[in-house]
PDB file of C-alpha atoms in Angstrom:
ATOM      1  CA  UNK P  24      16.832 -17.000  15.623  1.00 49.00           C
ATOM      2  CA  UNK P  25      13.660 -14.998  17.042  1.00 53.00           C
ATOM      3  CA  UNK P  26      16.008 -11.800  16.785  1.00 53.00           C
ATOM      4  CA  UNK P  27      15.584 -12.310  12.652  1.00 52.00           C
ATOM      5  CA  UNK P  28      11.315 -13.166  12.827  1.00 55.00           C
ATOM      6  CA  UNK P  29      11.135  -9.810  14.443  1.00 55.00           C
ATOM      7  CA  UNK P  30      13.371  -7.949  12.193  1.00 57.00           C
ATOM      8  CA  UNK P  31      11.775  -9.473   9.100  1.00 53.00           C
ATOM      9  CA  UNK P  32       8.345  -7.891  10.420  1.00 57.00           C
ATOM     10  CA  UNK P  33       9.193  -4.977  10.926  1.00 55.00           C
ATOM     11  CA  UNK P  34      10.903  -4.754   8.053  1.00 54.00           C
ATOM     12  CA  UNK P  35       7.864  -6.074   6.069  1.00 54.00           C
ATOM     13  CA  UNK P  36       6.137  -3.898   7.182  1.00 55.00           C
ATOM     14  CA  UNK P  37       7.882  -0.754   6.606  1.00 52.00           C
ATOM     15  CA  UNK P  38       8.697  -1.878   3.451  1.00 50.00           C
ATOM     16  CA  UNK P  39       5.025  -2.948   2.401  1.00 52.00           C
ATOM     17  CA  UNK P  40       3.722   0.617   3.365  1.00 53.00           C
ATOM     18  CA  UNK P  41       5.412   2.500   0.234  1.00 53.00           C
ATOM     19  CA  UNK P  42       4.276   2.626  -3.493  1.00 61.00           C
ATOM     20  CA  UNK P  43       5.463   6.291  -4.115  1.00 74.00           C
ATOM     21  CA  UNK P  44       5.504   5.252  -7.939  1.00 78.00           C
ATOM     22  CA  UNK P  45       1.686   4.614  -8.020  1.00 81.00           C
ATOM     23  CA  UNK P  46       0.576   8.094  -6.443  1.00 88.00           C
ATOM     24  CA  UNK P  47      -0.228  11.115  -8.486  1.00 89.00           C
ATOM     25  CA  UNK P  48       2.188  13.744  -9.328  1.00 91.00           C
ATOM     26  CA  UNK P  49       2.201  17.052  -7.503  1.00 89.00           C
ATOM     27  CA  UNK P  50       2.166  19.690 -10.231  1.00 91.00           C
ATOM     28  CA  UNK P  51       2.770  23.421 -10.304  1.00 90.00           C
ATOM     29  CA  UNK P  52      -0.509  25.169 -11.544  1.00 89.00           C
ATOM     30  CA  UNK P  53      -2.894  23.480 -14.571  1.00 90.00           C
ATOM     31  CA  UNK P  54      -1.500  20.225 -16.399  1.00 90.00           C
ATOM     32  CA  UNK P  55      -0.213  21.598 -19.717  1.00 89.00           C
ATOM     33  CA  UNK P  56      -1.332  20.154 -22.879  1.00 91.00           C
ATOM     34  CA  UNK P  57      -0.306  16.545 -23.527  1.00 93.00           C
ATOM     35  CA  UNK P  58       0.624  16.197 -19.931  1.00 95.00           C
ATOM     36  CA  UNK P  59      -1.630  12.485 -20.311  1.00 94.00           C
ATOM     37  CA  UNK P  60       0.361  11.179 -23.225  1.00 96.00           C
ATOM     38  CA  UNK P  61       3.502  12.620 -21.650  1.00 96.00           C
ATOM     39  CA  UNK P  62       2.600  10.973 -18.254  1.00 95.00           C
ATOM     40  CA  UNK P  63       2.067   7.584 -20.188  1.00 94.00           C
ATOM     41  CA  UNK P  64       5.634   7.792 -22.195  1.00 95.00           C
ATOM     42  CA  UNK P  65       7.457   8.408 -18.879  1.00 94.00           C
ATOM     43  CA  UNK P  66       6.029   5.751 -16.759  1.00 93.00           C
ATOM     44  CA  UNK P  67       6.500   3.502 -19.276  1.00 92.00           C
ATOM     45  CA  UNK P  68      10.551   4.628 -19.512  1.00 91.00           C
ATOM     46  CA  UNK P  69      10.499   4.651 -16.301  1.00 90.00           C
ATOM     47  CA  UNK P  70       9.300   0.769 -15.672  1.00 86.00           C
ATOM     48  CA  UNK P  71      11.741  -0.328 -18.301  1.00 81.00           C
ATOM     49  CA  UNK P  72      14.901   1.050 -16.170  1.00 74.00           C
ATOM     50  CA  UNK P  73      14.747  -0.303 -12.780  1.00 63.00           C
ATOM     51  CA  UNK P  74      13.712  -4.329 -13.272  1.00 64.00           C
ATOM     52  CA  UNK P  75      16.827  -5.835 -12.093  1.00 62.00           C
ATOM     53  CA  UNK P  76      16.308  -3.583  -8.424  1.00 56.00           C
ATOM     54  CA  UNK P  77      13.916  -6.314  -7.290  1.00 55.00           C
ATOM     55  CA  UNK P  78      16.340  -9.288  -8.281  1.00 62.00           C
ATOM     56  CA  UNK P  79      19.201  -7.766  -6.437  1.00 64.00           C
ATOM     57  CA  UNK P  80      17.570  -7.088  -3.186  1.00 62.00           C
ATOM     58  CA  UNK P  81      16.242 -10.415  -2.800  1.00 64.00           C
ATOM     59  CA  UNK P  82      19.701 -11.916  -3.505  1.00 72.00           C
ATOM     60  CA  UNK P  83      21.510  -9.908  -1.061  1.00 73.00           C
ATOM     61  CA  UNK P  84      18.711 -10.275   1.523  1.00 70.00           C
ATOM     62  CA  UNK P  85      19.210 -14.100   0.753  1.00 70.00           C
ATOM     63  CA  UNK P  86      22.820 -13.834   1.568  1.00 72.00           C
ATOM     64  CA  UNK P  87      22.968 -12.040   4.601  1.00 75.00           C
ATOM     65  CA  UNK P  88      19.590 -13.875   6.066  1.00 74.00           C
ATOM     66  CA  UNK P  89      21.406 -16.761   5.821  1.00 71.00           C
ATOM     67  CA  UNK P  90      24.764 -15.671   7.326  1.00 74.00           C
ATOM     68  CA  UNK P  91      22.885 -14.505  10.223  1.00 74.00           C
ATOM     69  CA  UNK P  92      20.583 -17.614  10.637  1.00 70.00           C
ATOM     70  CA  UNK P  93      23.709 -19.879  10.703  1.00 69.00           C
ATOM     71  CA  UNK P  94      25.924 -17.194  13.576  1.00 70.00           C
ATOM     72  CA  UNK P  95      22.419 -16.601  15.112  1.00 68.00           C
ATOM     73  CA  UNK P  96      21.939 -20.532  15.824  1.00 63.00           C
ATOM     74  CA  UNK P  97      21.506 -22.014  19.148  1.00 67.00           C
ATOM     75  CA  UNK P  98      20.258 -25.627  18.609  1.00 65.00           C
ATOM     76  CA  UNK P  99      23.096 -26.657  16.836  1.00 64.00           C
ATOM     77  CA  UNK P 100      21.372 -26.993  13.273  1.00 67.00           C
ATOM     78  CA  UNK P 101      23.158 -24.294  11.722  1.00 68.00           C
ATOM     79  CA  UNK P 102      22.160 -25.553   8.059  1.00 72.00           C
ATOM     80  CA  UNK P 103      18.685 -25.071   8.993  1.00 72.00           C
ATOM     81  CA  UNK P 104      18.673 -21.862  10.414  1.00 71.00           C
ATOM     82  CA  UNK P 105      21.058 -20.941   7.632  1.00 75.00           C
ATOM     83  CA  UNK P 106      18.228 -21.723   5.183  1.00 76.00           C
ATOM     84  CA  UNK P 107      15.579 -20.383   7.196  1.00 75.00           C
ATOM     85  CA  UNK P 108      17.603 -16.942   7.329  1.00 76.00           C
ATOM     86  CA  UNK P 109      18.191 -17.074   3.742  1.00 77.00           C
ATOM     87  CA  UNK P 110      14.504 -17.626   2.709  1.00 76.00           C
ATOM     88  CA  UNK P 111      13.117 -14.700   5.330  1.00 79.00           C
ATOM     89  CA  UNK P 112      16.124 -12.617   4.162  1.00 77.00           C
ATOM     90  CA  UNK P 113      15.084 -12.993   0.624  1.00 75.00           C
ATOM     91  CA  UNK P 114      11.599 -12.116   1.166  1.00 77.00           C
ATOM     92  CA  UNK P 115      12.711  -9.076   3.174  1.00 77.00           C
ATOM     93  CA  UNK P 116      15.180  -8.459   0.406  1.00 75.00           C
ATOM     94  CA  UNK P 117      12.736  -8.436  -2.596  1.00 73.00           C
ATOM     95  CA  UNK P 118      10.284  -6.190  -0.315  1.00 76.00           C
ATOM     96  CA  UNK P 119      13.083  -3.409   0.236  1.00 75.00           C
ATOM     97  CA  UNK P 120      14.098  -3.752  -3.889  1.00 74.00           C
ATOM     98  CA  UNK P 121      10.613  -3.025  -4.367  1.00 77.00           C
ATOM     99  CA  UNK P 122      10.730  -0.120  -2.362  1.00 78.00           C
ATOM    100  CA  UNK P 123      13.839   1.151  -3.593  1.00 80.00           C
ATOM    101  CA  UNK P 124      12.645   0.431  -7.241  1.00 81.00           C
ATOM    102  CA  UNK P 125       9.321   2.141  -6.577  1.00 85.00           C
ATOM    103  CA  UNK P 126      11.716   5.108  -5.676  1.00 87.00           C
ATOM    104  CA  UNK P 127      13.691   4.927  -8.388  1.00 87.00           C
ATOM    105  CA  UNK P 128      11.149   4.987 -10.700  1.00 89.00           C
ATOM    106  CA  UNK P 129       9.340   8.036  -9.063  1.00 92.00           C
ATOM    107  CA  UNK P 130      12.412   9.951  -9.735  1.00 92.00           C
ATOM    108  CA  UNK P 131      13.065   8.812 -13.336  1.00 92.00           C
ATOM    109  CA  UNK P 132       9.102   9.581 -14.019  1.00 94.00           C
ATOM    110  CA  UNK P 133       9.433  13.396 -12.250  1.00 95.00           C
ATOM    111  CA  UNK P 134      12.705  14.026 -14.478  1.00 95.00           C
ATOM    112  CA  UNK P 135      11.268  12.711 -17.122  1.00 95.00           C
ATOM    113  CA  UNK P 136       7.936  14.997 -16.975  1.00 95.00           C
ATOM    114  CA  UNK P 137      10.399  17.853 -16.295  1.00 95.00           C
ATOM    115  CA  UNK P 138      12.376  17.616 -19.139  1.00 95.00           C
ATOM    116  CA  UNK P 139       9.234  17.451 -21.398  1.00 95.00           C
ATOM    117  CA  UNK P 140       8.532  20.934 -19.994  1.00 94.00           C
ATOM    118  CA  UNK P 141       5.935  19.943 -17.294  1.00 94.00           C
ATOM    119  CA  UNK P 142       6.022  21.857 -14.085  1.00 93.00           C
ATOM    120  CA  UNK P 143       6.054  18.632 -11.810  1.00 92.00           C
ATOM    121  CA  UNK P 144       7.427  19.055  -8.582  1.00 90.00           C
ATOM    122  CA  UNK P 145       6.924  15.722  -6.884  1.00 84.00           C
TER     123      UNK P 145
END
């Protein structure tokens, strides 16, 4: 069980550090007319396309955490260890899903802005 806690703590630390979607976009040259309006529209578009990623990460993490908790049980109480593993895995999976969702949103945002003629690099 100690391995699960250590792994979860490490993943939570890594996942909590990324929120690339909210960072300003890097543009090549001055911002064109209509940039802010297009940015708002593209952000709304990106937010609408990635809502299921967080749920999927939490469910996957819970399943994997439950399995690891049951297999790693040393005190013979597999059900409790599986439950703890599922809860921890679900939390870590949700954080990973959030990180993945932010990356997907960022990609959609950049492509949307480029599609509207803005010179966005990253």
